[in-house]
C-alpha positions as a Markdown table, in Angstrom:
| # | Residue | x | y | z |
|---|---|---|---|---|
| 1 | Met | 42.2 | -9.4 | -1.4 |
| 2 | Val | 43.8 | -8.9 | 1.9 |
| 3 | Val | 45.8 | -12.2 | 1.3 |
| 4 | Arg | 47.2 | -10.8 | -2.1 |
| 5 | Ile | 47.9 | -7.7 | -0.5 |
| 6 | Arg | 49.5 | -9.1 | 2.4 |
| 7 | Arg | 52.3 | -11.2 | 0.2 |
| 8 | Ala | 52.8 | -8.6 | -2.0 |
| 9 | Leu | 53.5 | -6.3 | 0.9 |
| 10 | Ser | 55.8 | -8.9 | 2.5 |
| 11 | Ser | 58.1 | -9.3 | -0.4 |
| 12 | Ala | 58.2 | -5.4 | -0.8 |
| 13 | Thr | 59.1 | -4.8 | 2.3 |
| 14 | Leu | 61.9 | -7.5 | 2.0 |
| 15 | Leu | 63.1 | -5.3 | -1.0 |
| 16 | Leu | 62.2 | -1.6 | 0.2 |
| 17 | Cys | 62.9 | -1.8 | 4.0 |
| 18 | Gly | 66.1 | -3.9 | 4.4 |
| 19 | Leu | 69.2 | -2.4 | 6.7 |
| 20 | Ser | 72.7 | -2.8 | 6.2 |
| 21 | Leu | 76.0 | -1.1 | 7.9 |
| 22 | Cys | 77.9 | 1.4 | 5.6 |
| 23 | Pro | 81.5 | 0.7 | 5.4 |
| 24 | Ala | 83.5 | 3.0 | 7.7 |
| 25 | Ala | 85.2 | 5.3 | 4.7 |
| 26 | Ala | 84.6 | 8.3 | 7.0 |
| 27 | His | 87.5 | 7.2 | 8.8 |
| 28 | Gly | 89.7 | 7.2 | 6.3 |
| 29 | Asp | 90.3 | 3.4 | 7.1 |
| 30 | Asp | 87.8 | 1.1 | 6.0 |
| 31 | Thr | 88.6 | -1.8 | 8.5 |
| 32 | Ile | 87.6 | 0.9 | 11.1 |
| 33 | Gly | 83.7 | 0.0 | 12.3 |
| 34 | Thr | 82.3 | 3.3 | 12.5 |
| 35 | Asp | 81.1 | 4.8 | 16.2 |
| 36 | Gly | 77.5 | 5.3 | 14.9 |
| 37 | Tyr | 75.3 | 3.1 | 13.5 |
| 38 | Val | 74.8 | 4.3 | 9.6 |
| 39 | His | 71.9 | 3.0 | 7.7 |
| 40 | Val | 72.1 | 2.1 | 4.0 |
| 41 | Ala | 69.2 | 1.2 | 1.8 |
| 42 | Pro | 69.4 | -1.7 | -0.2 |
| 43 | Asn | 70.0 | 0.2 | -3.3 |
| 44 | Gly | 72.9 | 1.5 | -1.8 |
| 45 | Val | 71.8 | 4.8 | -1.0 |
| 46 | Val | 73.1 | 5.9 | 2.6 |
| 47 | Leu | 70.7 | 7.2 | 5.1 |
| 48 | Gly | 72.8 | 8.0 | 7.5 |
| 49 | Val | 73.3 | 7.7 | 11.3 |
| 50 | Asp | 70.2 | 8.2 | 13.5 |
| 51 | Pro | 69.9 | 12.2 | 13.7 |
| 52 | Tyr | 68.9 | 12.5 | 17.2 |
| 53 | Tyr | 71.5 | 10.0 | 18.6 |
| 54 | Pro | 74.3 | 9.9 | 15.6 |
| 55 | Ala | 76.7 | 8.2 | 18.1 |
| 56 | Asp | 74.4 | 5.2 | 19.2 |
| 57 | Gly | 75.4 | 2.1 | 18.0 |
| 58 | Asn | 78.2 | 1.3 | 16.0 |
| 59 | Gly | 79.5 | -0.3 | 12.1 |
| 60 | Gly | 81.3 | -3.0 | 10.9 |
| 61 | Tyr | 78.9 | -5.9 | 12.9 |
| 62 | Asp | 76.2 | -7.3 | 13.5 |
| 63 | Val | 75.0 | -9.3 | 16.9 |
| 64 | Ala | 73.7 | -12.6 | 17.1 |
| 65 | Asp | 73.4 | -13.0 | 20.8 |
| 66 | Tyr | 74.4 | -11.7 | 24.1 |
| 67 | Ala | 75.2 | -13.4 | 27.2 |
| 68 | Val | 75.7 | -11.2 | 30.2 |
| 69 | Asp | 77.0 | -13.3 | 33.4 |
| 70 | Leu | 76.5 | -10.9 | 36.5 |
| 71 | Ser | 76.2 | -10.6 | 40.4 |
| 72 | Tyr | 75.1 | -8.0 | 41.9 |
| 73 | Asp | 75.3 | -6.8 | 45.6 |
| 74 | Pro | 72.1 | -4.7 | 46.7 |
| 75 | Ala | 73.7 | -3.4 | 50.0 |
| 76 | Ala | 76.5 | -2.0 | 47.7 |
| 77 | Arg | 74.6 | -1.1 | 44.9 |
| 78 | Phe | 77.7 | -2.8 | 42.9 |
| 79 | Leu | 77.6 | -4.7 | 39.9 |
| 80 | Asn | 80.6 | -7.2 | 38.7 |
| 81 | Ala | 79.6 | -8.8 | 35.1 |
| 82 | Lys | 80.9 | -10.4 | 32.1 |
| 83 | Ala | 79.4 | -10.0 | 29.0 |
| 84 | Val | 80.2 | -12.2 | 25.8 |
| 85 | Val | 78.7 | -10.8 | 22.4 |
| 86 | Thr | 78.4 | -12.9 | 19.2 |
| 87 | Ala | 78.8 | -11.1 | 16.1 |
| 88 | Thr | 79.3 | -11.2 | 12.7 |
| 89 | Thr | 81.7 | -9.0 | 10.7 |
| 90 | Thr | 80.2 | -6.9 | 7.8 |
| 91 | Gln | 83.8 | -5.5 | 6.6 |
| 92 | Arg | 87.2 | -6.3 | 7.9 |
| 93 | Leu | 87.6 | -4.9 | 11.3 |
| 94 | Ser | 90.7 | -3.7 | 12.8 |
| 95 | Arg | 88.8 | -1.9 | 15.2 |
| 96 | Phe | 85.1 | -1.5 | 16.3 |
| 97 | Asn | 83.2 | 0.2 | 19.3 |
| 98 | Leu | 80.4 | -1.2 | 21.7 |
| 99 | Asp | 78.5 | 1.2 | 23.9 |
| 100 | Leu | 79.1 | 1.3 | 27.8 |
| 101 | Arg | 77.6 | 3.7 | 29.8 |
| 102 | Gly | 79.7 | 4.5 | 33.2 |
| 103 | Leu | 81.0 | 1.1 | 34.8 |
| 104 | Thr | 84.8 | 0.0 | 34.9 |
| 105 | Val | 86.0 | -2.3 | 32.0 |
| 106 | Thr | 88.8 | -4.5 | 33.5 |
| 107 | Ser | 89.5 | -6.5 | 30.3 |
| 108 | Val | 88.4 | -7.5 | 26.8 |
| 109 | Lys | 89.1 | -10.5 | 24.6 |
| 110 | Val | 88.1 | -11.1 | 21.3 |
| 111 | Asp | 87.8 | -14.8 | 20.2 |
| 112 | Arg | 89.3 | -15.4 | 23.5 |
| 113 | Val | 92.6 | -13.8 | 22.8 |
| 114 | Pro | 93.4 | -10.3 | 25.0 |
| 115 | Ala | 92.4 | -7.1 | 23.2 |
| 116 | Ser | 93.5 | -3.6 | 23.8 |
| 117 | Phe | 90.6 | -0.9 | 24.6 |
| 118 | Val | 89.9 | 2.5 | 25.4 |
| 119 | Arg | 87.0 | 4.3 | 26.6 |
| 120 | Arg | 85.8 | 7.4 | 24.6 |
| 121 | Gly | 83.2 | 9.8 | 25.1 |
| 122 | Glu | 80.4 | 9.3 | 27.3 |
| 123 | His | 79.5 | 6.0 | 26.2 |
| 124 | Glu | 82.2 | 4.4 | 23.8 |
| 125 | Leu | 84.5 | 1.4 | 24.1 |
| 126 | Val | 86.7 | 1.1 | 21.5 |
| 127 | Val | 88.0 | -2.5 | 21.0 |
| 128 | Thr | 91.1 | -3.1 | 19.1 |
| 129 | Pro | 91.5 | -7.1 | 18.7 |
| 130 | Ala | 95.1 | -8.7 | 18.4 |
| 131 | Thr | 94.7 | -9.3 | 14.4 |
| 132 | Thr | 92.1 | -7.8 | 12.0 |
| 133 | Leu | 88.9 | -9.8 | 11.7 |
| 134 | Ala | 87.9 | -11.2 | 7.9 |
| 135 | Thr | 84.6 | -9.7 | 6.5 |
| 136 | Asp | 81.7 | -12.4 | 7.1 |
| 137 | Thr | 83.5 | -13.8 | 9.8 |
| 138 | Ser | 81.8 | -15.0 | 13.1 |
| 139 | Phe | 83.5 | -13.6 | 16.2 |
| 140 | Thr | 82.9 | -13.1 | 20.2 |
| 141 | Val | 83.9 | -10.4 | 22.2 |
| 142 | Glu | 84.4 | -10.6 | 26.1 |
| 143 | Val | 83.9 | -8.0 | 28.3 |
| 144 | Val | 84.8 | -8.3 | 31.9 |
| 145 | Tyr | 83.3 | -4.9 | 34.0 |
| 146 | Cys | 82.3 | -3.9 | 37.0 |
| 147 | Gly | 81.2 | -0.7 | 39.1 |
| 148 | Arg | 77.7 | 1.3 | 40.5 |
| 149 | Pro | 75.4 | 1.4 | 37.3 |
| 150 | Gln | 73.7 | 4.9 | 37.1 |
| 151 | Pro | 70.9 | 6.0 | 35.3 |
| 152 | Glu | 70.8 | 8.4 | 32.3 |
| 153 | Tyr | 68.2 | 11.4 | 32.7 |
| 154 | Thr | 66.1 | 12.3 | 29.7 |
| 155 | Pro | 63.2 | 14.8 | 29.3 |
| 156 | Arg | 60.6 | 11.9 | 30.1 |
| 157 | Gly | 62.4 | 10.6 | 33.3 |
| 158 | Ala | 65.1 | 8.7 | 34.2 |
| 159 | Thr | 66.0 | 5.7 | 32.0 |
| 160 | Gly | 68.1 | 2.6 | 32.5 |
| 161 | Trp | 69.5 | 1.3 | 35.8 |
| 162 | Arg | 68.4 | 2.7 | 38.6 |
| 163 | Thr | 67.9 | 2.0 | 42.4 |
| 164 | Thr | 64.3 | 0.8 | 43.7 |
| 165 | Trp | 62.4 | 1.9 | 47.0 |
| 166 | Ser | 63.2 | -1.3 | 48.3 |
| 167 | Gly | 66.8 | -1.3 | 47.6 |
| 168 | Gly | 66.7 | -3.5 | 44.7 |
| 169 | Ala | 67.7 | -2.2 | 41.0 |
| 170 | Val | 65.8 | -2.0 | 37.7 |
| 171 | Ala | 67.0 | -1.5 | 34.3 |
| 172 | Ala | 64.5 | -0.6 | 31.8 |
| 173 | Gly | 63.6 | 2.4 | 29.7 |
| 174 | Ala | 64.6 | 4.1 | 26.3 |
| 175 | Pro | 66.2 | 4.9 | 24.5 |
| 176 | His | 69.7 | 4.2 | 26.4 |
| 177 | Ser | 68.4 | 1.6 | 28.9 |
| 178 | Ala | 70.7 | -1.6 | 28.0 |
| 179 | Ser | 74.1 | 0.3 | 27.8 |
| 180 | Thr | 73.5 | 1.2 | 31.4 |
| 181 | Trp | 74.0 | -2.2 | 32.5 |
| 182 | Phe | 76.1 | -4.0 | 29.6 |
| 183 | Pro | 78.1 | -3.7 | 26.4 |
| 184 | Val | 75.6 | -3.5 | 23.5 |
| 185 | Asn | 75.2 | -2.1 | 20.0 |
| 186 | Asp | 72.5 | 0.3 | 20.9 |
| 187 | Thr | 70.6 | 0.6 | 17.9 |
| 188 | Ser | 67.1 | -0.6 | 17.1 |
| 189 | Ala | 68.3 | -1.7 | 13.8 |
| 190 | Asp | 70.4 | -4.8 | 15.3 |
| 191 | Arg | 68.3 | -7.3 | 17.5 |
| 192 | Ala | 69.9 | -9.9 | 19.0 |
| 193 | Thr | 69.1 | -13.1 | 21.1 |
| 194 | Phe | 69.7 | -12.4 | 24.7 |
| 195 | His | 71.1 | -14.8 | 27.7 |
| 196 | Leu | 71.4 | -13.8 | 31.4 |
| 197 | Asp | 72.7 | -15.5 | 34.4 |
| 198 | Ala | 72.3 | -13.6 | 37.6 |
| 199 | Asp | 73.7 | -14.3 | 40.9 |
| 200 | Val | 72.0 | -12.2 | 44.0 |
| 201 | Pro | 72.2 | -12.9 | 47.6 |
| 202 | Ala | 69.7 | -14.8 | 49.0 |
| 203 | Gly | 66.0 | -14.0 | 49.4 |
| 204 | Trp | 66.2 | -11.8 | 46.5 |
| 205 | Thr | 65.3 | -12.2 | 42.7 |
| 206 | Val | 66.1 | -11.5 | 39.5 |
| 207 | Val | 63.1 | -11.0 | 36.8 |
| 208 | Ser | 64.2 | -10.4 | 33.1 |
| 209 | Thr | 63.0 | -10.9 | 29.4 |
| 210 | Gly | 62.4 | -13.8 | 28.0 |
| 211 | Val | 61.6 | -17.4 | 30.0 |
| 212 | Arg | 63.2 | -18.4 | 33.3 |
| 213 | Lys | 65.4 | -21.4 | 32.7 |
| 214 | Ser | 66.4 | -21.9 | 36.1 |
| 215 | Ile | 66.8 | -21.2 | 39.8 |
| 216 | His | 69.8 | -22.8 | 41.8 |
| 217 | Lys | 70.3 | -21.0 | 45.3 |
| 218 | Gly | 71.2 | -17.5 | 44.2 |
| 219 | Leu | 71.9 | -18.1 | 40.5 |
| 220 | Gln | 68.9 | -17.4 | 38.2 |
| 221 | Ser | 68.8 | -17.7 | 34.7 |
| 222 | Trp | 66.4 | -16.2 | 31.6 |
| 223 | Val | 66.7 | -16.6 | 28.0 |
| 224 | Glu | 65.1 | -14.6 | 25.2 |
| 225 | Asp | 65.1 | -16.5 | 22.2 |
| 226 | Thr | 63.4 | -13.7 | 20.1 |
| 227 | Pro | 65.5 | -11.3 | 18.9 |
| 228 | Ile | 65.3 | -8.0 | 21.0 |
| 229 | Thr | 66.4 | -4.6 | 20.5 |
| 230 | Pro | 68.5 | -3.2 | 23.3 |
| 231 | Ser | 65.9 | -0.8 | 24.7 |
| 232 | Ala | 63.3 | -3.4 | 25.1 |
| 233 | Thr | 65.8 | -5.4 | 27.6 |
| 234 | Met | 65.0 | -5.6 | 30.8 |
| 235 | Ile | 66.5 | -7.0 | 34.7 |
| 236 | Ala | 65.0 | -6.2 | 37.9 |
| 237 | Ile | 66.5 | -7.2 | 40.9 |
| 238 | Asp | 64.3 | -7.3 | 44.2 |
| 239 | Arg | 62.7 | -9.4 | 46.9 |
| 240 | Phe | 59.5 | -10.5 | 44.4 |
| 241 | Thr | 56.8 | -12.2 | 45.1 |
| 242 | Val | 57.0 | -14.0 | 41.5 |
| 243 | Arg | 53.5 | -15.6 | 40.3 |
| 244 | Glu | 53.4 | -18.2 | 37.4 |
| 245 | Ser | 50.2 | -18.9 | 35.3 |
| 246 | Thr | 49.3 | -19.9 | 31.7 |
| 247 | Leu | 47.0 | -18.2 | 29.6 |
| 248 | Pro | 44.1 | -20.1 | 28.0 |
| 249 | Ala | 46.0 | -19.9 | 24.5 |
| 250 | Gly | 49.0 | -21.5 | 26.4 |
| 251 | Thr | 51.3 | -18.4 | 26.9 |
| 252 | Ala | 53.4 | -18.6 | 30.3 |
| 253 | Val | 52.7 | -15.5 | 32.6 |
| 254 | Val | 55.4 | -14.3 | 34.9 |
| 255 | Asp | 54.7 | -11.7 | 37.4 |
| 256 | Ala | 56.8 | -10.1 | 39.8 |
| 257 | Phe | 55.3 | -7.7 | 42.8 |
| 258 | Ala | 57.8 | -5.9 | 44.6 |
| 259 | Thr | 57.3 | -5.0 | 48.3 |
| 260 | Gly | 54.2 | -2.6 | 48.5 |
| 261 | Ala | 53.2 | -3.0 | 45.1 |
| 262 | Gly | 49.2 | -3.5 | 44.6 |
| 263 | Thr | 48.3 | -7.0 | 42.2 |
| 264 | Ala | 45.2 | -5.4 | 41.3 |
| 265 | Leu | 46.6 | -4.4 | 38.0 |
| 266 | Ala | 48.1 | -7.9 | 36.8 |
| 267 | Arg | 44.6 | -9.4 | 37.4 |
| 268 | Asn | 43.7 | -7.7 | 34.0 |
| 269 | Leu | 46.2 | -9.2 | 32.0 |
| 270 | Pro | 44.3 | -12.0 | 30.9 |
| 271 | Ala | 41.1 | -9.9 | 29.9 |
| 272 | Val | 43.5 | -7.8 | 28.0 |
| 273 | Met | 45.5 | -10.4 | 26.1 |
| 274 | Asp | 42.6 | -11.7 | 24.9 |
| 275 | Phe | 41.6 | -8.5 | 23.2 |
| 276 | Leu | 44.8 | -7.8 | 22.1 |
| 277 | Thr | 45.1 | -11.1 | 20.3 |
| 278 | Gly | 41.4 | -10.7 | 18.8 |
| 279 | Lys | 42.8 | -7.2 | 17.0 |
| 280 | Leu | 46.3 | -8.3 | 16.5 |
| 281 | Gly | 46.7 | -12.0 | 16.0 |
| 282 | Pro | 48.9 | -14.6 | 18.0 |
| 283 | Tyr | 50.9 | -13.0 | 20.7 |
| 284 | Pro | 54.3 | -13.1 | 19.5 |
| 285 | Leu | 56.5 | -14.3 | 22.2 |
| 286 | Pro | 56.1 | -17.6 | 24.4 |
| 287 | Ser | 56.0 | -15.4 | 27.7 |
| 288 | Thr | 54.4 | -12.6 | 29.1 |
| 289 | Gly | 53.6 | -11.1 | 32.4 |
| 290 | Gly | 54.8 | -7.8 | 34.3 |
| 291 | Val | 57.2 | -6.1 | 37.2 |
| 292 | Tyr | 55.4 | -4.4 | 39.2 |
| 293 | Leu | 56.9 | -1.7 | 41.7 |
| 294 | Pro | 55.6 | 0.8 | 44.4 |
| 295 | Asp | 58.1 | 3.1 | 42.9 |
| 296 | Arg | 56.8 | 6.6 | 41.1 |
| 297 | Leu | 58.1 | 5.6 | 37.5 |
| 298 | Ala | 57.8 | 8.1 | 34.6 |
| 299 | Tyr | 55.5 | 5.7 | 32.6 |
| 300 | Ser | 55.1 | 2.1 | 32.3 |
| 301 | His | 58.3 | 0.5 | 30.2 |
| 302 | Pro | 57.0 | -1.9 | 27.6 |
| 303 | Ser | 60.1 | -4.4 | 27.8 |
| 304 | Gln | 59.7 | -7.4 | 25.4 |
| 305 | Gly | 57.3 | -9.6 | 26.8 |
| 306 | Arg | 57.4 | -8.5 | 30.3 |
| 307 | Pro | 56.7 | -4.4 | 30.8 |
| 308 | Val | 57.6 | -2.6 | 34.1 |
| 309 | His | 55.2 | -0.7 | 35.8 |
| 310 | Gly | 55.6 | 1.9 | 38.8 |
| 311 | Gly | 52.9 | 2.3 | 41.6 |
| 312 | Ala | 50.7 | 4.7 | 39.6 |
| 313 | Ala | 50.1 | 2.8 | 36.4 |
| 314 | Gly | 46.9 | 2.0 | 35.7 |
| 315 | Gln | 44.8 | 0.4 | 33.0 |
| 316 | Ala | 45.9 | 2.5 | 30.2 |
| 317 | Ala | 49.3 | 1.9 | 30.9 |
| 318 | Leu | 48.8 | -2.0 | 31.1 |
| 319 | Val | 47.1 | -1.9 | 27.6 |
| 320 | Gln | 49.6 | -0.1 | 25.9 |
| 321 | Ala | 52.6 | -1.6 | 27.1 |
| 322 | Leu | 51.1 | -5.0 | 26.3 |
| 323 | Ala | 50.1 | -3.7 | 22.7 |
| 324 | Ser | 53.9 | -2.3 | 22.5 |
| 325 | Gln | 54.4 | -5.9 | 22.5 |
| 326 | Trp | 53.1 | -6.0 | 18.7 |
| 327 | Trp | 53.8 | -2.0 | 17.8 |
| 328 | Gly | 57.1 | -1.4 | 19.3 |
| 329 | Asn | 58.9 | -4.9 | 19.8 |
| 330 | Gln | 57.6 | -7.4 | 17.5 |
| 331 | Leu | 57.4 | -3.9 | 14.5 |
| 332 | Ala | 60.3 | -2.1 | 15.7 |
| 333 | Ile | 61.3 | 1.2 | 14.4 |
| 334 | Lys | 64.7 | 2.1 | 12.6 |
| 335 | Met | 65.4 | 5.4 | 14.1 |
| 336 | Trp | 64.5 | 7.4 | 17.3 |
| 337 | Lys | 62.3 | 9.8 | 15.1 |
| 338 | Asp | 60.3 | 7.0 | 13.9 |
| 339 | Gln | 59.0 | 6.0 | 17.7 |
| 340 | Pro | 55.8 | 8.1 | 17.2 |
| 341 | Met | 54.8 | 5.6 | 14.5 |
| 342 | Val | 54.5 | 2.8 | 16.9 |
| 343 | Glu | 53.3 | 4.7 | 19.9 |
| 344 | Ser | 50.6 | 6.1 | 18.4 |
| 345 | Phe | 48.9 | 2.7 | 17.0 |
| 346 | Ala | 49.8 | 1.1 | 20.9 |
| 347 | Arg | 47.6 | 4.1 | 22.4 |
| 348 | Tyr | 45.1 | 3.7 | 19.9 |
| 349 | Leu | 44.7 | 0.3 | 21.0 |
| 350 | Val | 44.2 | 1.8 | 24.5 |
| 351 | Trp | 41.2 | 3.5 | 22.8 |
| 352 | Leu | 39.8 | 0.3 | 21.2 |
| 353 | Trp | 39.7 | -1.7 | 24.9 |
| 354 | Asp | 38.1 | 1.6 | 26.6 |
| 355 | Glu | 35.4 | 1.6 | 24.1 |
| 356 | Ala | 34.7 | -2.5 | 23.9 |
| 357 | Asn | 34.9 | -2.2 | 27.9 |
| 358 | Gly | 31.8 | 0.4 | 28.3 |
| 359 | Gly | 33.9 | 3.6 | 28.0 |
| 360 | Ser | 33.7 | 6.4 | 25.4 |
| 361 | Ala | 32.6 | 5.7 | 21.9 |
| 362 | Ile | 36.1 | 6.4 | 19.7 |
| 363 | Glu | 34.6 | 8.4 | 17.5 |
| 364 | Gln | 33.2 | 11.1 | 20.2 |
| 365 | Arg | 36.5 | 10.6 | 22.1 |
| 366 | Tyr | 38.4 | 11.9 | 18.7 |
| 367 | Gln | 35.9 | 14.8 | 18.0 |
| 368 | Asp | 36.3 | 16.3 | 21.7 |
| 369 | Ala | 40.0 | 15.9 | 21.3 |
| 370 | Leu | 39.7 | 17.9 | 18.4 |
| 371 | Arg | 37.2 | 20.6 | 19.6 |
| 372 | Arg | 39.5 | 20.7 | 22.7 |
| 373 | Val | 42.7 | 21.9 | 20.7 |
| 374 | Gly | 41.1 | 23.4 | 17.7 |
| 375 | Ala | 43.7 | 24.9 | 15.8 |
| 376 | Asp | 46.4 | 25.4 | 18.7 |
| 377 | Ala | 49.8 | 25.9 | 16.8 |
| 378 | Arg | 51.3 | 24.6 | 19.8 |
| 379 | Phe | 49.6 | 21.3 | 19.4 |
| 380 | Trp | 49.4 | 21.1 | 15.9 |
| 381 | Gly | 53.2 | 22.3 | 15.3 |
| 382 | Arg | 54.9 | 18.9 | 16.4 |
| 383 | Lys | 55.7 | 17.1 | 13.3 |
| 384 | Leu | 55.0 | 13.4 | 13.9 |
| 385 | Ala | 57.7 | 12.2 | 11.2 |
| 386 | Asp | 60.0 | 14.5 | 13.2 |
| 387 | Pro | 59.1 | 15.6 | 16.8 |
| 388 | Gly | 62.8 | 16.2 | 17.8 |
| 389 | Val | 65.6 | 14.7 | 19.8 |
| 390 | Gly | 64.1 | 14.3 | 23.4 |
| 391 | Arg | 60.6 | 14.7 | 22.3 |
| 392 | Glu | 60.5 | 11.3 | 20.8 |
| 393 | Phe | 57.5 | 10.2 | 23.1 |
| 394 | Ser | 55.6 | 13.4 | 23.2 |
| 395 | Val | 53.6 | 13.7 | 20.6 |
| 396 | Thr | 51.1 | 10.5 | 20.4 |
| 397 | Asp | 48.5 | 13.1 | 22.0 |
| 398 | Lys | 48.4 | 14.1 | 17.9 |
| 399 | Gly | 49.6 | 10.6 | 16.8 |
| 400 | Val | 46.4 | 8.8 | 18.1 |
| 401 | Leu | 44.0 | 11.6 | 16.3 |
| 402 | Met | 46.1 | 10.8 | 13.4 |
| 403 | Val | 45.4 | 7.1 | 13.9 |
| 404 | His | 42.0 | 7.5 | 14.3 |
| 405 | Ala | 41.5 | 9.9 | 11.0 |
| 406 | Leu | 43.6 | 7.2 | 8.9 |
| 407 | Arg | 40.8 | 4.8 | 9.7 |
| 408 | Lys | 38.1 | 7.2 | 8.9 |
| 409 | His | 39.7 | 7.9 | 5.7 |
| 410 | Val | 40.7 | 4.0 | 4.6 |
| 411 | Gly | 37.4 | 2.3 | 6.0 |
| 412 | Asp | 37.7 | 0.0 | 8.8 |
| 413 | Glu | 38.4 | -3.4 | 6.6 |
| 414 | Lys | 41.8 | -1.9 | 5.2 |
| 415 | Phe | 42.4 | 0.1 | 8.3 |
| 416 | Phe | 42.2 | -3.2 | 10.7 |
| 417 | Thr | 44.3 | -4.8 | 7.9 |
| 418 | Val | 47.2 | -2.3 | 8.4 |
| 419 | Leu | 46.7 | -2.5 | 12.3 |
| 420 | Arg | 46.9 | -6.5 | 12.3 |
| 421 | Glu | 49.1 | -7.5 | 9.6 |
| 422 | Tyr | 51.7 | -4.5 | 9.6 |
| 423 | Pro | 53.8 | -6.0 | 12.6 |
| 424 | Glu | 53.4 | -9.4 | 11.5 |
| 425 | Ile | 55.0 | -9.0 | 7.7 |
| 426 | Ala | 57.6 | -6.4 | 9.6 |
| 427 | Val | 58.9 | -9.2 | 11.7 |
| 428 | Leu | 63.2 | -8.7 | 11.9 |
| 429 | Leu | 62.3 | -5.7 | 9.3 |
| 430 | Asn | 62.5 | -2.3 | 11.1 |
| 431 | Gln | 60.4 | 0.0 | 9.9 |
| 432 | Gly | 59.9 | 4.0 | 9.4 |
| 433 | Trp | 57.7 | 6.5 | 8.4 |
| 434 | Tyr | 58.4 | 6.2 | 4.8 |
| 435 | Asp | 57.6 | 2.5 | 5.5 |
| 436 | Trp | 54.8 | 3.1 | 7.0 |
| 437 | Glu | 53.2 | 5.4 | 4.6 |
| 438 | Leu | 54.1 | 3.0 | 1.2 |
| 439 | Tyr | 52.3 | 0.1 | 3.3 |
| 440 | Thr | 49.4 | 2.0 | 4.2 |
| 441 | Ala | 48.8 | 3.7 | 0.7 |
| 442 | Ala | 49.4 | -0.1 | -0.8 |
| 443 | Val | 46.7 | -1.7 | 1.5 |
| 444 | Ala | 44.6 | 1.0 | 0.8 |
| 445 | Asp | 44.8 | 0.8 | -2.6 |
| 446 | Lys | 44.7 | 4.6 | -3.2 |
| 447 | Asp | 46.8 | 7.6 | -2.7 |
| 448 | Leu | 47.1 | 8.6 | 0.7 |
| 449 | Thr | 50.0 | 11.2 | 0.0 |
| 450 | Ala | 48.0 | 14.4 | 1.0 |
| 451 | Phe | 46.6 | 12.2 | 4.1 |
| 452 | His | 50.3 | 11.6 | 5.1 |
| 453 | Glu | 51.8 | 15.3 | 3.8 |
| 454 | Ala | 48.9 | 16.8 | 6.8 |
| 455 | Trp | 49.0 | 14.4 | 9.2 |
| 456 | Val | 52.5 | 13.0 | 9.6 |
| 457 | His | 54.5 | 15.6 | 8.2 |
| 458 | Gly | 52.1 | 18.7 | 8.6 |
| 459 | Thr | 52.3 | 21.3 | 11.4 |
| 460 | Thr | 48.8 | 22.8 | 10.9 |
| 461 | Leu | 45.7 | 21.7 | 11.4 |
| 462 | Pro | 44.9 | 19.2 | 8.8 |
| 463 | Pro | 41.8 | 20.3 | 6.1 |
| 464 | Ala | 38.2 | 19.1 | 7.0 |
| 465 | Glu | 38.2 | 16.3 | 4.4 |
| 466 | Leu | 41.1 | 14.7 | 6.1 |
| 467 | Arg | 39.7 | 14.8 | 9.3 |
């Protein structure tokens, strides 16, 4: 039955959950790409822009690849870079936008021909090619830029490019990390491959997402051939000690330790990966590992294939960051209000790991948590399906309880089908709460409306029969 459900849902997901770009008629000129990514259902219903960050992403094209060629001087904290964006038009385009925060753009070319450009707002780079681009046409945009990248400050801490204690730099975080250091279509709905060539002074090392392809003097190259969301990209520059190894399953491991960072956490990675692949299936990437800094980071960022951990990161952070490679990177969200969906499951995998390694039984942990919060209106009043702008990562303490309640409600067999197979069938199909609700009901083969309304959309303590 599991195989039959999986095949049926794979087809259903393709039909129900695809995304396209809405033509930019709102501008009064249907050749101008929107300055926010507009989600459109396959049936033509306009879902709109991300309600939390309506200017994120852009319309009129889909990106296939980013190729960033940069040099960075740690002493001056100065970046010189050229990015080549390869994309395909989804409409005729006389003008379109990219997202880039700060930094000085010195030239833009479209298909190697100089294009005019202006900066608008806090992150819009508006490009006008010399000639209008036809629909369904591949094109390239070359952007040359420079400056001192700056972080963006969010309720959960700094994200994007920041200087490390040792004088290096790291760019990681969500929701707006990528646009602090390269021009991007900054929406999770537009995944692309990623290539990085980085030139740094002698003694400095560059670590990024993907697979390291070459090191020649100061020039270091990384390639991510698995399409990646912008917020899952990462770059780190430091005087790293780099350790390479291979897991028993053949997955390459690249760990990078900045001066002062401990190595104990990284030693747990093989055991955690063995546990997670047992629960979630084969690791979806060719390489794993981590970047370990002594800095006080607000959180460990689950960059694709290579999470970034600060000095305070512990075992739970490692497990959650690696679990997010399935629930968060392979299965990526549509809009930022959907973030609690993947985050809650990644956190539940920490609970599973703890229980399997001598920690508290999950049911006891769940009951203890329910007793602690009681009917606290502040706790239950946060809606999982819509936590509010800036609070996308703030409700997983409620979300992890929802995940265990779902397990109790549908039974272990069907729950672990959801846990393992939803990320697998959703490869390159970004998912939201609505899609997840359809999927869980199909796997459970029962009406879960009351459960979803109480736990996902509700703002009060769910009734006893759903706990």
